[in-house]
Structures are given as C-alpha cells and as structure tokens.
Amino acid sequence: MTLDKIDPNIYTSAPVDERLPKEMAVYHLLDQLGISYERVDHPVAMTVEACHGVDQILNIHICKNLFLCNRQKTDFYLLLMPGDKPFKTKDLSKQINSARLSFADEEHMEEYLNITPGSVSIMGLMNDVENRVKLLVDEDVFYEEYLGFHPCINTTSLKTRAKDIWDKFLPAVGHEYTLVKL
C-alpha cells in the first residue's frame, strides 16, 4: 500500500466515527489497562507486505500473525513473527512438540478470536475466553521495543510498547506466551 492511500494522521485515542464493536472493544480494553497507542487508519491490508506504508508512518515493523493448528484441529496457535522472516513449519513444530502444523481455517479463527483472515492479531486473544489458542512469539518480535498490529480489523493499525502487551494485556486476557526461535 502506498503512502498516498493511507491517512497520514497518527491518532492517540479511539476513533469517534462508526466502527465495528470488536474494534472498539480493543480501544476500550487498551484504555482501561492504561496502555497508550498510536493509530493509523488505512485501506484494507490483507498481508504484511500491504502494511509497508503503515510501517513508515508509525516507525515500526508490523509483525506477521499466523493462526495455526495441528493436523487433528485440536490445538490452535497464534504465532507472532517478523514480517520479513520466512516461516518454516517444521522448525516451529519441533519447538512446541506438535506434529505437522498448518494454517487453521476461517471458522475456527472467527469462533476463537472473533477475527477474519487478514485481520489476525494478538488483540484477538481478548475474545478467546476459553484459552483455546496458545500464543507463540518469535524472540525477534518479543525483544522489539514496539509492536504493530491490527485492532481485530485490517483497516487500522496500532503501535504500542511491547512491554505493555506482555505485562498488562496478556495477564488481563488470561493468556501466556511461549517464546520460539524461527
């Protein structure tokens, strides 16, 4: 996505225009937890590559968010990894002792995270009240100062301190993380 198609304004509060309830729930929770964020609105961005202009405006690297499952579709994972790093299933499978991982289907994504393809985000964990999805974080993402992600919809991107996600957001939504090295 080119910069001329992105709203160049950086907002530091929730939008005041009409938005989906699941997006507004993200802002409400972040505000409630005292997590500050910067927000950029943009056209639909289905891939990390489509977010390159957003990266420049927010001065971050939007990470890749992959929704995965085992062959039996009994274990589900949300993987956060650098957007420019190639994903090798076998490397991850070994680290988490899971046989053959693949991309999970849209139905499970909506059921567990209340998000649709192209909008996968760590924020979806706030909707996983039964803890069906395990969070996996690549070390390169974990040690970044800032995280960039969608607020459960792919027409907006947020930037926040990574430490706030690990120390405030995840405990509040009852999720832990496992560090992996890809």
Coordinates of N, CA, C and O in Angstrom, one line a residue:
M1 N 0.9 -1.2 0.0 CA 0.0 0.0 0.0 C 0.9 1.2 0.0 O 1.8 1.3 0.8
T2 N 0.6 2.1 -0.9 CA 1.4 3.3 -1.0 C 1.0 4.4 0.1 O -0.2 4.4 0.5
L3 N 1.9 5.2 0.4 CA 1.7 6.2 1.5 C 0.5 7.1 1.1 O -0.2 7.6 2.0
D4 N 0.3 7.4 -0.2 CA -0.7 8.4 -0.5 C -2.1 7.8 -0.3 O -3.1 8.5 -0.3
K5 N -2.2 6.5 -0.1 CA -3.6 5.9 0.2 C -3.9 5.8 1.7 O -4.9 5.3 2.1
I6 N -2.9 6.1 2.5 CA -3.0 6.0 4.0 C -3.3 7.3 4.6 O -2.7 8.3 4.2
D7 N -4.2 7.4 5.5 CA -4.4 8.6 6.3 C -3.1 8.9 7.0 O -2.7 8.1 7.9
P8 N -2.5 10.0 6.7 CA -1.2 10.3 7.3 C -1.2 10.7 8.8 O -0.2 10.8 9.4
N9 N -2.4 10.9 9.3 CA -2.6 11.3 10.7 C -2.3 10.2 11.6 O -2.8 9.1 11.4
I10 N -1.6 10.5 12.7 CA -1.4 9.5 13.8 C -2.3 9.9 14.9 O -2.2 11.0 15.5
Y11 N -3.2 9.0 15.3 CA -4.2 9.3 16.4 C -3.7 8.6 17.6 O -3.1 7.5 17.6
T12 N -4.0 9.1 18.8 CA -3.6 8.5 20.1 C -4.8 8.2 20.9 O -4.7 8.0 22.2
S13 N -6.0 8.1 20.3 CA -7.2 7.8 21.0 C -8.1 7.0 20.1 O -7.9 6.9 18.9
A14 N -9.2 6.4 20.7 CA -10.1 5.6 19.9 C -10.8 6.5 18.9 O -11.0 7.7 19.1
P15 N -11.2 5.9 17.8 CA -11.9 6.7 16.7 C -13.3 7.1 17.3 O -13.9 6.5 18.1
V16 N -13.8 8.2 16.7 CA -15.1 8.7 17.1 C -16.1 8.4 16.1 O -17.3 8.6 16.3
D17 N -15.7 8.0 14.9 CA -16.7 7.6 13.8 C -17.2 6.2 14.1 O -16.8 5.5 15.0
E18 N -18.1 5.8 13.3 CA -18.7 4.5 13.4 C -17.7 3.4 13.0 O -17.1 3.4 12.0
R19 N -17.5 2.4 14.0 CA -16.6 1.3 13.8 C -17.3 0.0 14.3 O -18.3 0.1 15.0
L20 N -16.7 -1.1 13.9 CA -17.2 -2.4 14.4 C -17.1 -2.5 15.9 O -16.0 -2.1 16.4
P21 N -18.0 -3.2 16.6 CA -17.9 -3.3 18.0 C -16.6 -4.0 18.4 O -16.0 -3.7 19.4
K22 N -16.1 -5.0 17.6 CA -14.9 -5.7 18.0 C -13.7 -4.8 18.0 O -12.8 -5.0 18.7
E23 N -13.7 -3.9 17.1 CA -12.6 -2.9 17.0 C -12.7 -2.0 18.2 O -11.7 -1.7 18.9
M24 N -13.8 -1.5 18.5 CA -14.0 -0.5 19.6 C -13.7 -1.2 20.9 O -13.2 -0.6 21.9
A25 N -13.9 -2.5 21.0 CA -13.6 -3.2 22.3 C -12.1 -3.3 22.5 O -11.7 -3.2 23.7
V26 N -11.3 -3.3 21.5 CA -9.9 -3.2 21.6 C -9.4 -1.9 22.2 O -8.7 -1.9 23.2
Y27 N -9.9 -0.8 21.7 CA -9.6 0.5 22.3 C -10.0 0.6 23.7 O -9.3 1.1 24.6
H28 N -11.2 0.2 24.0 CA -11.8 0.2 25.3 C -10.9 -0.5 26.3 O -10.5 0.0 27.4
L29 N -10.4 -1.8 25.9 CA -9.6 -2.6 26.8 C -8.2 -1.9 27.0 O -7.7 -1.8 28.1
L30 N -7.6 -1.4 25.9 CA -6.3 -0.8 26.0 C -6.4 0.4 26.9 O -5.5 0.6 27.8
D31 N -7.4 1.2 26.7 CA -7.6 2.4 27.6 C -7.8 2.0 29.0 O -7.2 2.6 29.9
Q32 N -8.6 1.0 29.3 CA -8.9 0.5 30.6 C -7.6 0.0 31.3 O -7.4 0.2 32.5
L33 N -6.7 -0.6 30.5 CA -5.5 -1.1 31.1 C -4.3 -0.1 31.1 O -3.2 -0.3 31.6
G34 N -4.6 1.1 30.7 CA -3.6 2.2 30.7 C -2.5 2.0 29.7 O -1.4 2.4 29.9
I35 N -2.8 1.3 28.6 CA -1.9 1.1 27.5 C -2.0 2.1 26.4 O -3.1 2.2 25.8
S36 N -1.0 3.0 26.3 CA -1.1 4.0 25.2 C -0.8 3.4 23.9 O -0.1 2.4 23.8
Y37 N -1.3 4.0 22.8 CA -1.1 3.5 21.5 C -1.2 4.7 20.5 O -1.7 5.7 20.8
E38 N -0.6 4.4 19.3 CA -0.7 5.3 18.2 C -1.5 4.5 17.2 O -1.3 3.3 17.0
R39 N -2.4 5.2 16.4 CA -3.3 4.6 15.5 C -3.2 5.2 14.1 O -3.2 6.5 14.1
V40 N -3.2 4.4 13.1 CA -3.2 4.9 11.7 C -4.4 4.1 11.0 O -4.4 2.9 11.1
D41 N -5.2 4.9 10.3 CA -6.3 4.3 9.5 C -5.8 4.2 8.1 O -5.1 5.0 7.6
H42 N -6.2 3.1 7.4 CA -5.7 2.9 6.1 C -6.7 2.0 5.3 O -7.6 1.4 5.9
P43 N -6.6 1.8 4.0 CA -7.4 0.9 3.2 C -7.1 -0.5 3.7 O -6.1 -0.8 4.4
V44 N -8.0 -1.5 3.3 CA -7.8 -2.9 3.7 C -6.4 -3.3 3.4 O -5.9 -3.1 2.3
A45 N -5.8 -4.0 4.4 CA -4.4 -4.5 4.3 C -4.5 -6.0 4.6 O -4.6 -6.4 5.8
M46 N -4.4 -6.9 3.7 CA -4.6 -8.3 3.9 C -3.3 -9.0 4.2 O -3.3 -10.1 4.7
T47 N -2.1 -8.4 4.0 CA -0.8 -9.0 4.2 C 0.1 -8.0 4.9 O -0.1 -6.8 4.9
V48 N 1.2 -8.6 5.4 CA 2.3 -7.8 6.0 C 2.8 -6.8 4.9 O 3.1 -5.7 5.2
E49 N 3.0 -7.3 3.7 CA 3.5 -6.5 2.7 C 2.7 -5.3 2.4 O 3.2 -4.2 2.1
A50 N 1.4 -5.5 2.5 CA 0.4 -4.4 2.3 C 0.6 -3.3 3.4 O 0.1 -2.2 3.2
C51 N 1.2 -3.6 4.5 CA 1.3 -2.6 5.6 C 2.6 -1.8 5.5 O 2.9 -1.1 6.5
H52 N 3.4 -2.0 4.5 CA 4.7 -1.3 4.5 C 4.6 0.2 4.6 O 5.4 0.9 5.3
G53 N 3.6 0.8 4.1 CA 3.4 2.3 4.2 C 3.1 2.6 5.7 O 3.5 3.6 6.2
V54 N 2.3 1.8 6.3 CA 1.9 1.9 7.7 C 3.2 1.9 8.6 O 3.4 2.7 9.5
D55 N 4.1 0.9 8.3 CA 5.3 0.8 9.0 C 6.1 2.1 9.0 O 6.6 2.5 10.0
Q56 N 6.1 2.8 7.8 CA 6.9 4.0 7.7 C 6.2 5.1 8.6 O 6.9 5.9 9.2
I57 N 4.9 5.2 8.5 CA 4.2 6.3 9.3 C 4.4 6.1 10.8 O 4.7 7.0 11.5
L58 N 4.2 4.8 11.3 CA 4.3 4.5 12.7 C 5.8 4.3 13.2 O 6.0 4.1 14.4
N59 N 6.7 4.2 12.2 CA 8.1 3.9 12.5 C 8.3 2.6 13.3 O 8.9 2.5 14.4
I60 N 7.7 1.5 12.8 CA 7.7 0.2 13.4 C 7.8 -0.8 12.2 O 7.7 -0.5 11.1
H61 N 7.9 -2.1 12.6 CA 7.8 -3.2 11.7 C 6.5 -4.0 12.1 O 6.4 -4.5 13.3
I62 N 5.5 -4.0 11.3 CA 4.3 -4.8 11.6 C 4.7 -6.2 11.5 O 5.4 -6.7 10.6
C63 N 4.3 -7.0 12.6 CA 4.7 -8.4 12.6 C 3.7 -9.3 11.9 O 2.5 -8.9 11.7
K64 N 4.2 -10.4 11.5 CA 3.3 -11.4 10.8 C 2.5 -12.1 12.0 O 3.1 -12.5 13.0
N65 N 1.2 -12.3 11.8 CA 0.4 -13.0 12.7 C -0.2 -14.2 12.0 O -1.0 -14.0 11.1
L66 N 0.2 -15.4 12.4 CA -0.3 -16.6 11.7 C -1.2 -17.4 12.7 O -0.8 -17.7 13.8
F67 N -2.3 -17.8 12.2 CA -3.2 -18.7 13.0 C -3.1 -20.1 12.5 O -3.4 -20.4 11.4
L68 N -2.6 -20.9 13.4 CA -2.1 -22.3 13.0 C -2.9 -23.3 13.9 O -3.4 -23.0 14.9
C69 N -2.8 -24.6 13.4 CA -3.4 -25.7 14.1 C -2.6 -27.0 13.8 O -1.9 -27.0 12.8
N70 N -2.8 -28.0 14.7 CA -2.3 -29.3 14.4 C -3.2 -30.0 13.4 O -4.3 -29.5 13.0
R71 N -2.7 -31.1 12.9 CA -3.5 -31.9 11.9 C -4.9 -32.3 12.3 O -5.8 -32.2 11.6
Q72 N -5.0 -32.6 13.6 CA -6.3 -33.0 14.2 C -7.3 -31.9 14.5 O -8.4 -32.1 14.8
K73 N -6.7 -30.6 14.3 CA -7.5 -29.4 14.7 C -8.0 -29.4 16.1 O -9.1 -29.1 16.4
T74 N -7.1 -29.9 17.0 CA -7.4 -29.9 18.4 C -6.6 -28.8 19.2 O -6.9 -28.4 20.3
D75 N -5.4 -28.5 18.6 CA -4.6 -27.4 19.2 C -4.4 -26.3 18.2 O -4.1 -26.5 17.1
F76 N -4.6 -25.1 18.8 CA -4.6 -23.9 17.9 C -3.5 -22.9 18.5 O -3.3 -22.8 19.7
Y77 N -2.9 -22.2 17.6 CA -1.7 -21.3 17.9 C -1.9 -20.0 17.2 O -2.2 -20.0 16.0
L78 N -1.5 -19.0 17.9 CA -1.3 -17.7 17.2 C 0.2 -17.4 17.3 O 0.8 -17.3 18.4
L79 N 0.8 -17.3 16.1 CA 2.3 -17.1 16.0 C 2.6 -15.6 15.6 O 2.1 -15.2 14.6
L80 N 3.4 -14.9 16.4 CA 3.8 -13.6 16.1 C 5.3 -13.7 15.7 O 6.1 -14.3 16.4
M81 N 5.6 -13.3 14.5 CA 7.0 -13.3 14.0 C 7.3 -12.1 13.1 O 6.4 -11.5 12.6
P82 N 8.5 -11.8 12.9 CA 8.9 -10.7 12.0 C 8.3 -10.9 10.6 O 8.3 -12.0 10.1
G83 N 7.8 -9.8 10.0 CA 7.1 -9.9 8.7 C 8.0 -10.3 7.6 O 7.6 -10.9 6.6
D84 N 9.3 -10.1 7.7 CA 10.2 -10.4 6.6 C 10.9 -11.8 6.9 O 11.8 -12.2 6.0
K85 N 10.6 -12.5 7.9 CA 11.2 -13.7 8.2 C 10.4 -14.9 7.6 O 9.2 -14.9 7.7
P86 N 11.0 -15.8 6.9 CA 10.3 -16.9 6.3 C 9.8 -17.9 7.4 O 10.5 -18.0 8.4
F87 N 8.6 -18.4 7.2 CA 8.0 -19.3 8.1 C 8.3 -20.8 7.6 O 7.9 -21.1 6.5
K88 N 8.9 -21.6 8.5 CA 9.2 -23.0 8.2 C 8.4 -23.8 9.3 O 8.8 -23.8 10.4
T89 N 7.4 -24.5 8.8 CA 6.6 -25.2 9.8 C 7.3 -26.2 10.6 O 7.1 -26.3 11.8
K90 N 8.3 -26.9 10.0 CA 9.0 -28.0 10.8 C 9.8 -27.4 11.9 O 10.0 -28.0 12.9
D91 N 10.4 -26.2 11.7 CA 11.2 -25.6 12.7 C 10.3 -25.3 14.0 O 10.7 -25.5 15.1
L92 N 9.1 -24.8 13.7 CA 8.2 -24.5 14.8 C 7.7 -25.8 15.4 O 7.6 -25.9 16.7
S93 N 7.3 -26.7 14.6 CA 6.7 -28.0 15.2 C 7.6 -28.6 16.2 O 7.1 -29.1 17.2
K94 N 8.9 -28.7 15.9 CA 9.8 -29.3 16.8 C 9.9 -28.6 18.1 O 9.9 -29.2 19.2
Q95 N 9.8 -27.2 18.1 CA 10.0 -26.5 19.3 C 8.8 -26.6 20.2 O 8.9 -26.5 21.5
I96 N 7.6 -26.8 19.7 CA 6.4 -26.9 20.5 C 5.9 -28.3 20.6 O 4.8 -28.5 21.2
N97 N 6.7 -29.3 20.1 CA 6.3 -30.7 20.2 C 4.9 -31.0 19.6 O 4.1 -31.6 20.2
S98 N 4.7 -30.5 18.4 CA 3.4 -30.7 17.8 C 3.7 -31.2 16.4 O 4.5 -30.7 15.6
A99 N 3.0 -32.3 16.0 CA 3.1 -32.9 14.7 C 2.4 -32.0 13.7 O 1.4 -31.5 13.9
R100 N 3.1 -31.8 12.6 CA 2.6 -31.1 11.4 C 1.6 -30.0 11.6 O 0.4 -30.2 11.8
L101 N 2.0 -28.8 11.7 CA 1.2 -27.6 11.8 C 0.8 -27.2 10.4 O 1.5 -27.3 9.4
S102 N -0.4 -26.6 10.3 CA -0.9 -25.9 9.1 C -1.7 -24.7 9.5 O -1.9 -24.5 10.7
F103 N -2.1 -24.0 8.5 CA -2.9 -22.8 8.7 C -4.3 -23.3 9.1 O -4.9 -24.1 8.5
A104 N -4.8 -22.7 10.2 CA -6.2 -23.0 10.7 C -7.2 -22.4 9.8 O -7.0 -21.4 9.1
D105 N -8.4 -23.0 9.8 CA -9.5 -22.5 8.9 C -10.1 -21.2 9.5 O -10.0 -20.9 10.7
E106 N -10.8 -20.6 8.6 CA -11.5 -19.3 8.9 C -12.6 -19.5 10.0 O -12.8 -18.6 10.8
E107 N -13.3 -20.6 10.0 CA -14.3 -20.9 11.0 C -13.8 -20.9 12.4 O -14.3 -20.3 13.3
H108 N -12.6 -21.6 12.6 CA -12.0 -21.6 14.0 C -11.5 -20.2 14.3 O -11.5 -19.8 15.5
M109 N -11.0 -19.5 13.4 CA -10.4 -18.1 13.6 C -11.6 -17.2 14.1 O -11.4 -16.5 15.1
E110 N -12.7 -17.3 13.5 CA -13.8 -16.5 13.9 C -14.4 -16.9 15.2 O -14.7 -16.1 16.1
E111 N -14.5 -18.3 15.4 CA -15.0 -18.8 16.6 C -14.2 -18.5 17.9 O -14.7 -18.0 18.9
Y112 N -12.9 -18.6 17.8 CA -12.0 -18.4 18.9 C -11.5 -17.0 19.1 O -11.4 -16.5 20.2
L113 N -11.2 -16.3 18.0 CA -10.6 -15.0 18.1 C -11.5 -13.8 17.7 O -11.2 -12.7 17.8
N114 N -12.7 -14.2 17.0 CA -13.6 -13.2 16.5 C -12.9 -12.2 15.5 O -13.1 -11.0 15.5
I115 N -12.1 -12.9 14.6 CA -11.5 -12.1 13.6 C -11.5 -12.9 12.3 O -11.8 -14.1 12.3
T116 N -11.3 -12.2 11.2 CA -11.4 -12.8 9.9 C -10.0 -12.8 9.2 O -9.1 -12.0 9.7
P117 N -9.8 -13.6 8.2 CA -8.5 -13.6 7.5 C -8.1 -12.1 7.1 O -8.9 -11.3 6.7
G118 N -6.8 -11.9 7.3 CA -6.3 -10.6 7.0 C -6.3 -9.6 8.2 O -5.6 -8.6 8.2
S119 N -7.0 -10.0 9.3 CA -7.1 -9.2 10.5 C -6.5 -9.9 11.7 O -6.7 -9.4 12.8
V120 N -5.8 -11.0 11.5 CA -5.3 -11.8 12.6 C -4.4 -10.9 13.4 O -3.5 -10.2 12.9
S121 N -4.6 -10.9 14.7 CA -3.8 -10.0 15.6 C -3.8 -10.6 17.0 O -4.7 -11.3 17.4
I122 N -2.8 -10.2 17.8 CA -2.7 -10.6 19.2 C -4.0 -10.1 19.9 O -4.4 -10.6 20.9
M123 N -4.6 -9.0 19.5 CA -5.8 -8.5 20.1 C -6.9 -9.4 20.1 O -7.8 -9.4 21.0
G124 N -6.9 -10.4 19.2 CA -8.0 -11.4 19.1 C -8.0 -12.3 20.3 O -9.1 -12.8 20.7
L125 N -6.9 -12.3 21.1 CA -6.9 -13.2 22.3 C -7.8 -12.7 23.3 O -8.3 -13.4 24.2
M126 N -8.2 -11.4 23.3 CA -9.2 -10.9 24.3 C -10.6 -11.6 24.1 O -11.4 -11.6 25.0
N127 N -10.8 -12.2 22.9 CA -12.0 -12.9 22.6 C -12.0 -14.4 22.9 O -13.0 -15.1 22.8
D128 N -10.8 -14.9 23.2 CA -10.6 -16.3 23.5 C -10.7 -16.6 25.0 O -9.7 -16.9 25.6
V129 N -11.9 -16.5 25.5 CA -12.1 -16.6 26.9 C -11.9 -18.0 27.4 O -11.6 -18.2 28.6
E130 N -11.9 -19.0 26.6 CA -11.7 -20.4 27.0 C -10.2 -20.8 26.8 O -9.9 -22.0 26.9
N131 N -9.4 -19.9 26.4 CA -7.9 -20.2 26.2 C -7.7 -21.4 25.2 O -6.9 -22.2 25.5
R132 N -8.4 -21.4 24.1 CA -8.2 -22.4 23.1 C -7.0 -22.2 22.3 O -6.4 -23.1 21.7
V133 N -6.5 -20.9 22.2 CA -5.4 -20.5 21.3 C -4.2 -20.2 22.2 O -4.2 -19.5 23.1
K134 N -3.1 -20.9 21.9 CA -1.8 -20.7 22.6 C -1.0 -19.7 21.8 O -0.9 -19.8 20.6
L135 N -0.4 -18.7 22.5 CA 0.4 -17.7 21.9 C 1.8 -18.1 21.8 O 2.5 -18.4 22.8
L136 N 2.4 -18.0 20.6 CA 3.8 -18.3 20.3 C 4.4 -17.0 19.8 O 3.9 -16.4 18.9
V137 N 5.5 -16.6 20.4 CA 6.2 -15.3 20.0 C 7.6 -15.6 19.6 O 8.4 -16.1 20.4
D138 N 8.0 -15.2 18.4 CA 9.4 -15.3 18.0 C 10.2 -14.3 18.8 O 9.8 -13.2 19.0
E139 N 11.4 -14.8 19.2 CA 12.3 -13.9 20.0 C 12.5 -12.6 19.4 O 12.6 -11.6 20.1
D140 N 12.6 -12.5 18.1 CA 12.9 -11.3 17.4 C 11.8 -10.3 17.6 O 12.0 -9.0 17.6
V141 N 10.5 -10.7 17.7 CA 9.4 -9.9 18.0 C 9.4 -9.5 19.5 O 9.1 -8.4 19.8
F142 N 9.6 -10.5 20.3 CA 9.5 -10.3 21.7 C 10.4 -9.2 22.2 O 10.0 -8.4 23.1
Y143 N 11.6 -9.1 21.7 CA 12.6 -8.2 22.2 C 12.5 -6.8 21.5 O 13.3 -5.9 21.7
E144 N 11.6 -6.6 20.6 CA 11.3 -5.3 20.0 C 10.8 -4.3 21.0 O 10.1 -4.8 22.0
E145 N 11.1 -3.1 20.9 CA 10.5 -2.1 21.8 C 9.0 -1.9 21.6 O 8.3 -1.7 22.5
Y146 N 8.6 -1.9 20.3 CA 7.2 -1.6 20.0 C 6.7 -2.8 19.2 O 7.4 -3.5 18.4
L147 N 5.4 -3.0 19.3 CA 4.6 -3.9 18.5 C 3.7 -3.2 17.6 O 3.1 -2.2 18.0
G148 N 3.5 -3.7 16.4 CA 2.5 -3.1 15.5 C 1.5 -4.2 15.1 O 1.9 -5.4 14.9
F149 N 0.2 -3.9 15.2 CA -0.9 -4.9 14.9 C -2.2 -4.2 14.6 O -2.4 -3.1 14.8
H150 N -3.1 -5.1 14.1 CA -4.5 -4.6 13.8 C -5.3 -4.7 15.0 O -5.2 -5.7 15.8
P151 N -6.3 -3.8 15.2 CA -7.3 -3.9 16.3 C -8.5 -4.8 15.9 O -9.6 -4.4 15.9
C152 N -8.2 -6.0 15.5 CA -9.2 -7.0 15.1 C -9.9 -6.7 13.8 O -10.9 -7.3 13.5
I153 N -9.3 -5.7 13.1 CA -9.9 -5.3 11.8 C -8.7 -4.8 11.0 O -7.8 -4.1 11.5
N154 N -8.7 -5.1 9.7 CA -7.5 -4.7 8.9 C -7.5 -3.4 8.1 O -6.9 -3.2 7.1
T155 N -8.3 -2.4 8.7 CA -8.3 -1.1 8.1 C -7.7 -0.1 9.1 O -7.8 1.1 8.8
T156 N -7.1 -0.6 10.1 CA -6.4 0.3 11.1 C -5.2 -0.5 11.6 O -5.3 -1.7 11.7
S157 N -4.2 0.2 12.0 CA -3.0 -0.4 12.6 C -2.6 0.4 13.8 O -2.8 1.6 13.9
L158 N -2.2 -0.3 14.8 CA -1.8 0.3 16.1 C -0.3 0.0 16.4 O 0.2 -1.0 16.0
K159 N 0.3 0.9 17.2 CA 1.6 0.8 17.7 C 1.5 1.0 19.2 O 0.9 1.9 19.7
T160 N 2.2 0.0 19.9 CA 2.2 0.2 21.4 C 3.5 -0.4 21.9 O 4.2 -1.2 21.1
R161 N 3.8 -0.1 23.1 CA 5.1 -0.7 23.7 C 4.9 -2.2 23.9 O 3.9 -2.6 24.4
A162 N 5.8 -3.0 23.4 CA 5.7 -4.4 23.6 C 5.6 -4.8 25.0 O 4.8 -5.7 25.4
K163 N 6.3 -4.2 25.9 CA 6.3 -4.5 27.3 C 4.9 -4.4 27.9 O 4.5 -5.2 28.7
D164 N 4.1 -3.4 27.4 CA 2.7 -3.3 27.8 C 1.8 -4.5 27.4 O 0.9 -4.9 28.1
I165 N 2.1 -5.0 26.2 CA 1.4 -6.2 25.8 C 1.7 -7.4 26.7 O 0.8 -8.1 27.1
W166 N 3.0 -7.6 26.9 CA 3.4 -8.8 27.7 C 3.0 -8.7 29.2 O 2.6 -9.6 29.8
D167 N 3.2 -7.5 29.7 CA 3.0 -7.3 31.2 C 1.6 -6.9 31.6 O 1.2 -7.1 32.7
K168 N 0.8 -6.2 30.7 CA -0.5 -5.8 31.0 C -1.6 -6.5 30.3 O -2.6 -7.0 30.8
F169 N -1.5 -6.5 28.9 CA -2.6 -7.0 28.1 C -2.8 -8.5 28.3 O -3.9 -9.0 28.6
L170 N -1.7 -9.3 28.1 CA -1.8 -10.8 28.2 C -2.4 -11.2 29.6 O -3.3 -12.1 29.6
P171 N -1.8 -10.7 30.7 CA -2.4 -11.1 32.0 C -3.9 -10.7 32.1 O -4.7 -11.5 32.6
A172 N -4.3 -9.6 31.6 CA -5.7 -9.1 31.6 C -6.6 -10.1 30.9 O -7.8 -10.2 31.2
V173 N -6.1 -10.6 29.8 CA -7.0 -11.5 29.0 C -6.7 -13.0 29.3 O -7.3 -13.9 28.6
G174 N -5.9 -13.3 30.3 CA -5.7 -14.6 30.8 C -4.9 -15.5 29.8 O -5.1 -16.7 29.8
H175 N -3.9 -14.9 29.1 CA -3.1 -15.7 28.2 C -1.6 -15.6 28.6 O -1.2 -14.5 29.0
E176 N -0.9 -16.6 28.3 CA 0.6 -16.6 28.5 C 1.2 -16.8 27.1 O 0.4 -16.9 26.1
Y177 N 2.5 -16.7 27.0 CA 3.1 -16.8 25.7 C 4.3 -17.8 25.9 O 4.8 -18.1 27.0
T178 N 4.7 -18.4 24.7 CA 5.8 -19.3 24.6 C 6.8 -18.6 23.6 O 6.3 -18.3 22.5
L179 N 8.0 -18.4 24.0 CA 9.0 -17.9 23.1 C 9.5 -19.0 22.2 O 9.8 -20.1 22.7
V180 N 9.6 -18.7 20.9 CA 10.2 -19.6 20.0 C 11.3 -18.9 19.2 O 11.3 -17.6 19.2
K181 N 12.1 -19.7 18.5 CA 13.2 -19.1 17.7 C 13.0 -19.6 16.3 O 13.2 -20.8 16.1
L182 N 12.7 -18.8 15.4 CA 12.5 -19.2 14.0 C 13.6 -18.7 13.1 O 14.2 -17.8 13.4

